[in-house]
Each structure stands twice: as C-alpha cells, then as structure tokens.
PDB file of C-alpha atoms in Angstrom:
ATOM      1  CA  UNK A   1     195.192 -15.749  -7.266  1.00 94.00           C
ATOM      2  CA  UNK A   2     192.939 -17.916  -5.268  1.00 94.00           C
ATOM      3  CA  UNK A   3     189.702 -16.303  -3.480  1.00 93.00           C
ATOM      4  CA  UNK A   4     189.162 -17.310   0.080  1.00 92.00           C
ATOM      5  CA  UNK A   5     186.869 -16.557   2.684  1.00 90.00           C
ATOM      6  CA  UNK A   6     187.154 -16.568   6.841  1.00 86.00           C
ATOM      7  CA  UNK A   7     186.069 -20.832   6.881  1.00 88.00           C
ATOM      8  CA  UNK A   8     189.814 -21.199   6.004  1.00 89.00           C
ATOM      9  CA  UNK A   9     192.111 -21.892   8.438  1.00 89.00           C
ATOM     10  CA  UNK A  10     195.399 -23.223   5.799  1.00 92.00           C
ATOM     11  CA  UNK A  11     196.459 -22.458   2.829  1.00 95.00           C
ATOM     12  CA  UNK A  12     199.149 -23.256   0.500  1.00 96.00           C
ATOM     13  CA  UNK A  13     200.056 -22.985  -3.234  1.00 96.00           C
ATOM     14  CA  UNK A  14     201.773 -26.200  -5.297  1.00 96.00           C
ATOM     15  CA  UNK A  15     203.682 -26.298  -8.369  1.00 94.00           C
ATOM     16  CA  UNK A  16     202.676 -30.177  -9.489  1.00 87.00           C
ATOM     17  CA  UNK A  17     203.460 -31.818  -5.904  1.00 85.00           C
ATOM     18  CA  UNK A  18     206.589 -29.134  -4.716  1.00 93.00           C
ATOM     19  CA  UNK A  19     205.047 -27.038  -2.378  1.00 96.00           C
ATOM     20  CA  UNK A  20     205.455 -23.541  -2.964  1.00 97.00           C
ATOM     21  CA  UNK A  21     204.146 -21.805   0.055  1.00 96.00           C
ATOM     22  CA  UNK A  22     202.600 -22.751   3.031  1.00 96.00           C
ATOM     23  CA  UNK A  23     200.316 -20.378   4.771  1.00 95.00           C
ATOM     24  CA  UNK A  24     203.705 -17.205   4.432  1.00 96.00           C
ATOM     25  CA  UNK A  25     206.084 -19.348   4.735  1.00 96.00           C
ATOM     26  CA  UNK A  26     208.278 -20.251   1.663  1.00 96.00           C
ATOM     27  CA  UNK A  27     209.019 -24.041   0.722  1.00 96.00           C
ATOM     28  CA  UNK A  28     210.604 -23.154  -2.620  1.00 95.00           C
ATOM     29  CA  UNK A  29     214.181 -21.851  -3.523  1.00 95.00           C
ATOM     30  CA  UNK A  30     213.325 -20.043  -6.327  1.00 95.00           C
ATOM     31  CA  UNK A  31     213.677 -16.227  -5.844  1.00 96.00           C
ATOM     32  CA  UNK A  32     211.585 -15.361  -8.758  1.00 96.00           C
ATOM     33  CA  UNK A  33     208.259 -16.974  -6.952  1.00 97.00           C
ATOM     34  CA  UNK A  34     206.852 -14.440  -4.446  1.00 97.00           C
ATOM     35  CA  UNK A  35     204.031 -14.076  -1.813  1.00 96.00           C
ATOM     36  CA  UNK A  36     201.846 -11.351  -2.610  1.00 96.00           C
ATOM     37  CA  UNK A  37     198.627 -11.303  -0.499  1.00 95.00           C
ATOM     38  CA  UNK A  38     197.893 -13.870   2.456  1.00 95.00           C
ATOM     39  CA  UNK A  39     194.442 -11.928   3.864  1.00 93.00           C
ATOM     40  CA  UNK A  40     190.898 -13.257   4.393  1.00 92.00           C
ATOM     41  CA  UNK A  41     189.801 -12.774   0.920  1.00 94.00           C
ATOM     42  CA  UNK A  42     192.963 -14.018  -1.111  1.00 94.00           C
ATOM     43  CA  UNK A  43     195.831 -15.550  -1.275  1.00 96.00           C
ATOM     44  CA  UNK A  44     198.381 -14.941  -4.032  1.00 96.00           C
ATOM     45  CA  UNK A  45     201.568 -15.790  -5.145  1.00 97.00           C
ATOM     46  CA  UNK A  46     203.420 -14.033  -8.401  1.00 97.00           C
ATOM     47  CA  UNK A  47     205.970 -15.901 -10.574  1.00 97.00           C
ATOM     48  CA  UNK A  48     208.802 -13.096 -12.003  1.00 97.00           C
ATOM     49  CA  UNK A  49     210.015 -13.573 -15.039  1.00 96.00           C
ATOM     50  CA  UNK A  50     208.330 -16.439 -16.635  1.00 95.00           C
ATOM     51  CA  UNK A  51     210.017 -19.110 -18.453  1.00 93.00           C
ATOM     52  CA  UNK A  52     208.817 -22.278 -20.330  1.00 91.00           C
ATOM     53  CA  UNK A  53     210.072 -24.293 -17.600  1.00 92.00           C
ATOM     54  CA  UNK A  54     207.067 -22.619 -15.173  1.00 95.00           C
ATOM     55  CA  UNK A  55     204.634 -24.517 -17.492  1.00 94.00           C
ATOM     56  CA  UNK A  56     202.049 -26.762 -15.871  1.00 95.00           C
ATOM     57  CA  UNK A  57     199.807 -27.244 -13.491  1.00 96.00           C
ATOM     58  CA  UNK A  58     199.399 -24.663  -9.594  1.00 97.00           C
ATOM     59  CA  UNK A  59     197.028 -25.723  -6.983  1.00 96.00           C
ATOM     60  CA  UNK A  60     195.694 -23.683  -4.448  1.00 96.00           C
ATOM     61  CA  UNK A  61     195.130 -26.024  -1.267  1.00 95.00           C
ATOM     62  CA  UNK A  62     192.568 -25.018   1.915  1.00 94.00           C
ATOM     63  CA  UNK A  63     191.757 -26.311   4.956  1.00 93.00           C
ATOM     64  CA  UNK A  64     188.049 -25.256   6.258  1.00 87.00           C
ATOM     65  CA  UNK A  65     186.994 -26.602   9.346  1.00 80.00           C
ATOM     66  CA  UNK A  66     185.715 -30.024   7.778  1.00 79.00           C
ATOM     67  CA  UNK A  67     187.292 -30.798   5.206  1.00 84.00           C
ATOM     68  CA  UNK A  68     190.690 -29.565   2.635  1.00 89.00           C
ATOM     69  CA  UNK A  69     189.867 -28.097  -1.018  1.00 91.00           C
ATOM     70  CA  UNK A  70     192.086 -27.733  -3.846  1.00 92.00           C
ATOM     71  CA  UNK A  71     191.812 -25.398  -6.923  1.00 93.00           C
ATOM     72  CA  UNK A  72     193.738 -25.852  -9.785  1.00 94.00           C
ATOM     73  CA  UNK A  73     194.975 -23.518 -12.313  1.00 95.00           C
ATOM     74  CA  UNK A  74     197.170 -24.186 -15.501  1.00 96.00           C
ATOM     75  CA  UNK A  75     200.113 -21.878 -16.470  1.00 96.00           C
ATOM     76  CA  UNK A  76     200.381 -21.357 -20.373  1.00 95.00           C
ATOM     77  CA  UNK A  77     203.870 -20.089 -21.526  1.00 95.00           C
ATOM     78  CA  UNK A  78     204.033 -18.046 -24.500  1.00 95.00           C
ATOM     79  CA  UNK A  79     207.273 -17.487 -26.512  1.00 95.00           C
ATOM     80  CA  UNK A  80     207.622 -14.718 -29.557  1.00 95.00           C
ATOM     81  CA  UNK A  81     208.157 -16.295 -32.509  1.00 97.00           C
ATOM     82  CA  UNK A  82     212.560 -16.472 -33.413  1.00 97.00           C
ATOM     83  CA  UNK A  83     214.802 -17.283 -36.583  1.00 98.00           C
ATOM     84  CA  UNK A  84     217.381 -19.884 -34.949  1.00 97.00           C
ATOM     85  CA  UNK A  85     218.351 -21.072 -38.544  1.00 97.00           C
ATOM     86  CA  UNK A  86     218.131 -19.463 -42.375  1.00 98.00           C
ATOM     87  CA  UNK A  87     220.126 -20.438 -45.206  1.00 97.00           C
ATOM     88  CA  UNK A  88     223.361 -18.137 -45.971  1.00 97.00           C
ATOM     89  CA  UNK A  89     223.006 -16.006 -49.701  1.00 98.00           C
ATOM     90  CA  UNK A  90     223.527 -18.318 -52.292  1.00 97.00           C
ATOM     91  CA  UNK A  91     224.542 -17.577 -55.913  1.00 97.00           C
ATOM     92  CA  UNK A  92     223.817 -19.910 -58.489  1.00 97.00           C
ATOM     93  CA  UNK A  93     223.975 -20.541 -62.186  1.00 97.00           C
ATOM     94  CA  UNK A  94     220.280 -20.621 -64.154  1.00 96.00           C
ATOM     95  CA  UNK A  95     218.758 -23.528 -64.329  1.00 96.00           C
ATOM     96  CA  UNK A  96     219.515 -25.254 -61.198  1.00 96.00           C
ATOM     97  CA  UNK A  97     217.848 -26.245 -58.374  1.00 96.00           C
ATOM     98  CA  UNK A  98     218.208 -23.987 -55.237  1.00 96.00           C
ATOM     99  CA  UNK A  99     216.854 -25.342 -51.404  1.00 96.00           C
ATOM    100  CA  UNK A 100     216.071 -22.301 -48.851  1.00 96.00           C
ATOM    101  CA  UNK A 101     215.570 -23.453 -44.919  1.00 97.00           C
ATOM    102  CA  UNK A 102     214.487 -20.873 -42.073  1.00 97.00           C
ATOM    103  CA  UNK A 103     214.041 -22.926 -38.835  1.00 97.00           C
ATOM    104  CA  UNK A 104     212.147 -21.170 -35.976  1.00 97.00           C
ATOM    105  CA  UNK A 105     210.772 -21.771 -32.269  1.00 96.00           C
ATOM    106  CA  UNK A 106     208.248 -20.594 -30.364  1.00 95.00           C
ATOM    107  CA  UNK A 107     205.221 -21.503 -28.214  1.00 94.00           C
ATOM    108  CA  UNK A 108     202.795 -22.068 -29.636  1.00 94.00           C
ATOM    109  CA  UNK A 109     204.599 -23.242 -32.812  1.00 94.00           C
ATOM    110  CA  UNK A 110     205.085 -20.551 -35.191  1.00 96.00           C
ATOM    111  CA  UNK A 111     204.090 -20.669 -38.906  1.00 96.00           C
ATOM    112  CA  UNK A 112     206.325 -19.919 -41.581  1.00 96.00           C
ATOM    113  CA  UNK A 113     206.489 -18.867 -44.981  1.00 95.00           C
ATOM    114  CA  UNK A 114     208.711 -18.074 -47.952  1.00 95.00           C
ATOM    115  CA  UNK A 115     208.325 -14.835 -50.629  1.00 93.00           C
ATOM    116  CA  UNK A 116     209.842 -13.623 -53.018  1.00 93.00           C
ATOM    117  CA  UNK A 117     210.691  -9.902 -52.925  1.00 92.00           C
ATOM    118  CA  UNK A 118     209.628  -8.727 -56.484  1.00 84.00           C
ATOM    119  CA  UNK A 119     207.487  -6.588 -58.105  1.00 79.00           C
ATOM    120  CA  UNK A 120     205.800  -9.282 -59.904  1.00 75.00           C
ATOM    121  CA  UNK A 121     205.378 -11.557 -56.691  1.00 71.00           C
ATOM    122  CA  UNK A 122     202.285 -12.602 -55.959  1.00 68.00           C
ATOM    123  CA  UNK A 123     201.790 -13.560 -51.951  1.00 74.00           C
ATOM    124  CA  UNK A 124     203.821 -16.267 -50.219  1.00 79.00           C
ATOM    125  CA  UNK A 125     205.417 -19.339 -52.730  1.00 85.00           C
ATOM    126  CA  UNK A 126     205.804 -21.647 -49.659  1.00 88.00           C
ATOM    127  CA  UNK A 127     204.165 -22.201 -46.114  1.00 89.00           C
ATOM    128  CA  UNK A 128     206.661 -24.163 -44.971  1.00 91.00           C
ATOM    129  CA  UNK A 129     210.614 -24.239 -43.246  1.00 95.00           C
ATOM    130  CA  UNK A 130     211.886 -25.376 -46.977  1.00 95.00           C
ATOM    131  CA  UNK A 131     211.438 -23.760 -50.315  1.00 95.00           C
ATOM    132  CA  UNK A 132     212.733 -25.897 -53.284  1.00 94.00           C
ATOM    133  CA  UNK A 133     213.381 -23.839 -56.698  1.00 93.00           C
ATOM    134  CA  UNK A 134     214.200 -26.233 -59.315  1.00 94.00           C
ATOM    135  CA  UNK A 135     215.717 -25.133 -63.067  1.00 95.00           C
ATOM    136  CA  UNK A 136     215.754 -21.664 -61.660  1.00 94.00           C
ATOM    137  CA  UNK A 137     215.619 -18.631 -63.879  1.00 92.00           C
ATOM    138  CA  UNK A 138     217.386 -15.050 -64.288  1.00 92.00           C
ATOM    139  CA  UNK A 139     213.833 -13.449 -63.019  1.00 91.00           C
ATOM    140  CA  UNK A 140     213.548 -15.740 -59.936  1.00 92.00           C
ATOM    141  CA  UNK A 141     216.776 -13.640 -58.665  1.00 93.00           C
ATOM    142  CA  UNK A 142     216.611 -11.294 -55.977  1.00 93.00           C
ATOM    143  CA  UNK A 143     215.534 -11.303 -52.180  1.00 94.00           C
ATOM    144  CA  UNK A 144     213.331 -14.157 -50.321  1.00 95.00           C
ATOM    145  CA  UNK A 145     211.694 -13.296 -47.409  1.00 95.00           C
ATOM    146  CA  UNK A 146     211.109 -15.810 -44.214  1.00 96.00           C
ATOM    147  CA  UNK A 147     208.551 -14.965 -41.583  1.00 96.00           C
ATOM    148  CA  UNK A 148     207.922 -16.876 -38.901  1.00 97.00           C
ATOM    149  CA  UNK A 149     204.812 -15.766 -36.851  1.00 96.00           C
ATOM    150  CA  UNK A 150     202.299 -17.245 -33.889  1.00 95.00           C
ATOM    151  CA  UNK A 151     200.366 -14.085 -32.569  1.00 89.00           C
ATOM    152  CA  UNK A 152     202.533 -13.444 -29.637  1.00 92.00           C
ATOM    153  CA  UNK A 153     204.217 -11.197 -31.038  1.00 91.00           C
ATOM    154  CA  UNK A 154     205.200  -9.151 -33.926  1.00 94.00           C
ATOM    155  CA  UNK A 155     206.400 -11.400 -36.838  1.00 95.00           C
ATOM    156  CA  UNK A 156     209.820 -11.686 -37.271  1.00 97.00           C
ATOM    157  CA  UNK A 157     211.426 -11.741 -40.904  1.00 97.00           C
ATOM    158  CA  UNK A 158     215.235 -12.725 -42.470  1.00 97.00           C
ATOM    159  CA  UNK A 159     216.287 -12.239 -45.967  1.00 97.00           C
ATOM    160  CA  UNK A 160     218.247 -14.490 -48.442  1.00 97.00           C
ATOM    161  CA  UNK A 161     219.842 -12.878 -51.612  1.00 96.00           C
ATOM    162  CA  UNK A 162     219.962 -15.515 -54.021  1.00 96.00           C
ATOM    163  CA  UNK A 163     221.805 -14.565 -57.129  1.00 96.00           C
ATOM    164  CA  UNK A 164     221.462 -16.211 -60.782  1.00 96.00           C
ATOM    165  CA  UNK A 165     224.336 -15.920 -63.024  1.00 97.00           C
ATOM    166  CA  UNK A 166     223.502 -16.292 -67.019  1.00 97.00           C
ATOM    167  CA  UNK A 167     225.727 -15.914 -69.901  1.00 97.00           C
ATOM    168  CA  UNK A 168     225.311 -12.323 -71.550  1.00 97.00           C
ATOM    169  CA  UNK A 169     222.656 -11.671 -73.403  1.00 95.00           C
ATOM    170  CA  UNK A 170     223.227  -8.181 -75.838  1.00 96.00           C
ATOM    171  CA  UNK A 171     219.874  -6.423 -75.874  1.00 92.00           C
ATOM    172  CA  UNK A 172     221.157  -3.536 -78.286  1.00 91.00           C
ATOM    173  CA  UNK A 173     223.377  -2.659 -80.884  1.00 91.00           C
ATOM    174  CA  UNK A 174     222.306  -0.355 -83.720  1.00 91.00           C
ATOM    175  CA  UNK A 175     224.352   0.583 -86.354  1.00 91.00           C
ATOM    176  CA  UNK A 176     225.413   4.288 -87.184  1.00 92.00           C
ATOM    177  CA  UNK A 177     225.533   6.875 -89.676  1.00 94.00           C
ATOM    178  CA  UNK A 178     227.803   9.525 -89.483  1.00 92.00           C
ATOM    179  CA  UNK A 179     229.514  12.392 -91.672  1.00 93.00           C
ATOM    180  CA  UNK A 180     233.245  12.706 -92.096  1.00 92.00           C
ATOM    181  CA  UNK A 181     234.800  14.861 -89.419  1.00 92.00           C
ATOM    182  CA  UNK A 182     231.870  14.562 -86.883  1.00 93.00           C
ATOM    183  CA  UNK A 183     231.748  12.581 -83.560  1.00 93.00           C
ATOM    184  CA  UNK A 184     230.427   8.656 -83.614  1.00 93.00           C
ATOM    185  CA  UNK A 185     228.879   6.727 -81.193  1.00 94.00           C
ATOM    186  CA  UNK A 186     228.548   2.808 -81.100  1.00 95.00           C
ATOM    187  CA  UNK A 187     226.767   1.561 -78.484  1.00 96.00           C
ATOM    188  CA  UNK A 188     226.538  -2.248 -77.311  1.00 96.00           C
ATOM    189  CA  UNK A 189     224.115  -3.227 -74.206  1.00 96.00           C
ATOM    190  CA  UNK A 190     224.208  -6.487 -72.519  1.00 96.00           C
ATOM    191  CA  UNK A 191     222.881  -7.954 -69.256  1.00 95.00           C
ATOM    192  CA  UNK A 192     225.110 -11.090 -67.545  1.00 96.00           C
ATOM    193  CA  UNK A 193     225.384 -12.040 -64.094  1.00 96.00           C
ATOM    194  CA  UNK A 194     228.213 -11.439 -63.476  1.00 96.00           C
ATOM    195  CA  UNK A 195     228.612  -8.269 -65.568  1.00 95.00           C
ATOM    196  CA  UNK A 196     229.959  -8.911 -68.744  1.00 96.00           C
ATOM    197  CA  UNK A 197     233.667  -8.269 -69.938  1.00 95.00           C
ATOM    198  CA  UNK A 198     233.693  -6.065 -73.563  1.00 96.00           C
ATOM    199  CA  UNK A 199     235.464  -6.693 -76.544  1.00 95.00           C
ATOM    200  CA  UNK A 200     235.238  -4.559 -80.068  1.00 95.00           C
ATOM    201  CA  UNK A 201     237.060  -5.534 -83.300  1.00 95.00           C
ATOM    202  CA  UNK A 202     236.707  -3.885 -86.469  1.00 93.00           C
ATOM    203  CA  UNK A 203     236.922  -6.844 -89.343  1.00 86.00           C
ATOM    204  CA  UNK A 204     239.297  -9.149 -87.262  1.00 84.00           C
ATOM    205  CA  UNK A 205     241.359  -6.472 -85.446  1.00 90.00           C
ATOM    206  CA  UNK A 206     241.117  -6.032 -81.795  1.00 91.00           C
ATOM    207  CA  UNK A 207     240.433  -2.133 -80.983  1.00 90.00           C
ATOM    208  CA  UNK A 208     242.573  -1.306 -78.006  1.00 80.00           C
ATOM    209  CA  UNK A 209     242.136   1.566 -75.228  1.00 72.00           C
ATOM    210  CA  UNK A 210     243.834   4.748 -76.211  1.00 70.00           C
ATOM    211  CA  UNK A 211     244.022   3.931 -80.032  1.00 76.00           C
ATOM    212  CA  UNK A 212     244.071   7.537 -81.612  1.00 81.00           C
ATOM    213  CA  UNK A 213     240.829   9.173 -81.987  1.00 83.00           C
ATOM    214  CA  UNK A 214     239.170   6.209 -80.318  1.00 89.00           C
ATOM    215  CA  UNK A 215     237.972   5.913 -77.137  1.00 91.00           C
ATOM    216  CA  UNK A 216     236.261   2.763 -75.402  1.00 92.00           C
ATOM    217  CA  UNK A 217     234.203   2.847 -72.138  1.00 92.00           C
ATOM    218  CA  UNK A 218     233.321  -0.239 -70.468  1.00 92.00           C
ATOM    219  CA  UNK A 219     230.391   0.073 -68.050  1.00 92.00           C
ATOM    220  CA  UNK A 220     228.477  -2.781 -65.848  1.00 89.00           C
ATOM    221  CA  UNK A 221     225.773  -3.377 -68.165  1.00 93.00           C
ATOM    222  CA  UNK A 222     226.927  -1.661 -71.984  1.00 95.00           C
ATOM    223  CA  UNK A 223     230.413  -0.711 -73.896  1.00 95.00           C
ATOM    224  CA  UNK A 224     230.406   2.646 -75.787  1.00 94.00           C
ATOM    225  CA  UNK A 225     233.218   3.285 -78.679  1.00 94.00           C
ATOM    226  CA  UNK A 226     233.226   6.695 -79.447  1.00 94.00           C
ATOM    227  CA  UNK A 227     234.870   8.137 -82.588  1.00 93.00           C
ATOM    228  CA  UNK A 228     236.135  11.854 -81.851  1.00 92.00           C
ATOM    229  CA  UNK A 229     237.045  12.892 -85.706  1.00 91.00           C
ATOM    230  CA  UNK A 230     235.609  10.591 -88.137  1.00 93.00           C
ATOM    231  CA  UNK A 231     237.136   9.491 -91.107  1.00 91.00           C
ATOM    232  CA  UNK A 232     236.416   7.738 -94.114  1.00 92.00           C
ATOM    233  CA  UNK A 233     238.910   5.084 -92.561  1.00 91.00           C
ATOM    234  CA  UNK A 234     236.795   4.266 -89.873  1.00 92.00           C
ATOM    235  CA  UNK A 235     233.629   3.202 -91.848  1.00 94.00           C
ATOM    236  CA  UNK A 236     233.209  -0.420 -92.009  1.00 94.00           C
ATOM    237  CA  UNK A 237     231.552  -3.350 -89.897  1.00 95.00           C
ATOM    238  CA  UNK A 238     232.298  -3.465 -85.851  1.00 95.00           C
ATOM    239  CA  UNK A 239     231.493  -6.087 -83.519  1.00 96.00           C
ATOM    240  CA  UNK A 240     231.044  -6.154 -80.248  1.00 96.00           C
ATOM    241  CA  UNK A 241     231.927  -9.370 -78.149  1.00 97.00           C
ATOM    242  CA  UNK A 242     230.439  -9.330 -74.639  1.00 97.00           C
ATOM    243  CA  UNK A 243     231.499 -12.676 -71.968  1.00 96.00           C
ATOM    244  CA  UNK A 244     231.754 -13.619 -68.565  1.00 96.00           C
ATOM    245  CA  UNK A 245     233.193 -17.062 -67.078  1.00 95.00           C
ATOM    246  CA  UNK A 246     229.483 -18.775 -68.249  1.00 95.00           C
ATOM    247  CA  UNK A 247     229.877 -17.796 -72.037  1.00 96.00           C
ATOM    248  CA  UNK A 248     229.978 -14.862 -74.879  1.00 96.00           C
ATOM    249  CA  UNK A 249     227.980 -13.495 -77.499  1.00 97.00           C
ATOM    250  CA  UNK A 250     228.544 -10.840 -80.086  1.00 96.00           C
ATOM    251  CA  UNK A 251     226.846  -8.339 -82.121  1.00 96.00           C
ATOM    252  CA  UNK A 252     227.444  -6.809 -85.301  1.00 95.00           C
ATOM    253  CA  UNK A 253     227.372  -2.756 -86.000  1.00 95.00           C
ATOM    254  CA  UNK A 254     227.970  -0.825 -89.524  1.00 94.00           C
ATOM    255  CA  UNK A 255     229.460   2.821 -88.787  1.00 95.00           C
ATOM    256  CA  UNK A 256     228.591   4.468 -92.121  1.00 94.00           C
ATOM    257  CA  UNK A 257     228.322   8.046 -93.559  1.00 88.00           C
ATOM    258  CA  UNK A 258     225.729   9.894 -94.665  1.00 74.00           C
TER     259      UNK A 258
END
C-alpha cells in the first residue's frame, strides 16, 4: 500500500527498476501482480501467490507539484520448513558406526535435529543435518526422528528405522522336574536380531519335529519342547542351541523326576 494525498498528480509502483504500474496502467506481464486501489488516499497493488522469486525491494514513486517522492518497502518471503533428503532404514550389525542425514530448505533456514524414539531418550542427540553413531549397540535400535523447523510453520518430521543385529543371547533356561507319566515342559528364551533359529539335542542326538511323544515349537524369541507322557527314558540333560547368520549359543537343561 502506499498513502497519498490530493498534491499527487503520478504515481507508479517498481519492482527494483521494472516498472510495475504506472498511474492504472500495467507495465508488467505478470498476471499474478494486480492493481487494487488508484484513489486520492492510496494506491495499491497486490502480488498473488507469492514466491521467493518476488523477494526484494517495491517503491512507490509520486509526483507532487514540485518535486517526485519515492517510498520504499521490502518484500520478505517465507517458506515452511521441507524434508528434501533423509537417509533410507538401515540395518546394521552392533558395534558399528551408523551416519543419519535429513537435508531441508526453507526461508528463513530451518533448524534441525535428530532423536531417538525410546523410552529411555532423553531430548534431541543432535542439532544438526548429520548424526554419527559409532560402535552402536542392541539398545540404540529403533526409530530416529528428524525435524526440521523455522516458525513458519508447523514442524515437519521423517523417521529412520535403524535396526541392530546381535548374535543370540539365551536369557532363560531352567531345568525341570517332573513325575513319570505327566506332561514336561522345557523352555529356552533367546533374543537375536534376526530371530534366532532353535536346535535341542538330548546328550549328542538331534531331537527332530514329530518324534513320538515329543513336540517342539519354535517361536520368534523362545523354543518350547514339550513331553506329552513322560518316561523314565526321557530324563537326562537337554540343550538348547539357539543361532542366526552372526553366531550361536547354547544352554543346558536337566528334565528330572520327582
């Protein structure tokens, strides 16, 4: 807008030296740039659809009866904040170094930062585009969170899963007692990444699937070898032999009567 009063006798708006208008008549191609007031009191021009390119400087030029006068006015372009580039999901083995990069744009230049997505996270780990994990561990797994943000807008936020594989680890394995002609449970529990593959041997013998009176479940995260009728036969030491493609570990189980 520029504020005039009945000394004028010219007017005309300029983008840097282009002239957009002069007096109603229109200098510039553009069909986004339009008058909207020529009167004795003000004359104003609106700019549709703004883009960064509109940036600058817009003077207002007058003519009075002695002499012309300018007024100048700076357009400021904001931009919401936008993810143009984030590192794909990534899986990894523990202990090695991991490099996460969420490039964004906007005006004015928008801050980002990393987080982890965990209940043990404590606010952001970086305030920058990179975040560098080196000898990463099983408990630094999970989602990271990018935000980029400058106050124009709403942040905006993108996720990378990064995923640590380990060798398995068995957390339990109890022995058993258990009378003659009851029903007996051995249980092993690991956690691997990826989920372990389960083995059982009594002594040195493999047990297979569908042996008689044995059966052998193999879940994500524990094996169960259940005994439907047992006999005196079955007593003796079990192990249980849990690997994936990083190593294997076993554990040893007594099934025993009472």
């Amino acid at each position: 807008r520029c504020s005039v009063d009945n000394r004028v006798t010219r007017v005309a708006w300029l983008n840097r030296s282009s002239i957009l208008y002069a007096g109603n008549d229109k200098w510039c191609l553009d069909p986004r740039v339009v008058l909207l007031a020529n009167t004795k009191t003000q004359y104003s021009i609106q700019i549709q659809d703004v883009d960064v390119y509109d940036e600058g400087p817009y003077t207002c030029s007058v003519q009075t009866d002695n002499h012309p006068k300018t007024s100048r006015v700076h357009l400021i372009v904001q931009v919401s904040p936008k993810i143009t580039e984030i590192s794909s999901d990534i899986s990894i083995n523990e202990g090695g170094n991991v490099s996460l990069t969420c490039i964004a744009t906007g005006r004015p230049d928008p801050t980002i930062t990393w987080r982890h997505i965990s209940p043990k996270a404590v606010g952001f780990i970086s305030e920058d585009e990179y975040l560098e994990i080196t000898g990463i561990t099983r408990e630094q797994s999970g989602e990271y969170e990018c935000s980029a943000s400058n106050d124009v807008a709403a942040p905006v936020v993108q996720r990378v899963r990064v995923t640590v594989n380990y060798p398995p680890f068995i957390s339990d394995a109890k022995s058993t007692g258990v009378p003659v002609g009851q029903k007996g449970i051995l249980l092993c529990e690991a956690s691997a990444v990826p989920s372990a593959d389960f083995q059982w041997y009594k002594d040195d013998k493999r047990l297979a699937e569908g042996q008689k009176g044995l059966k052998v479940e193999n879940k994500a995260f524990f094996s169960r070898l259940t005994f439907f009728n047992v006999s005196e036969q079955d007593y003796g030491n079990y192990t249980c032999v849990a690997s994936n493609q990083l190593g294997n570990t076993n554990a040893s189980m007594i099934l025993y009567g009472e």
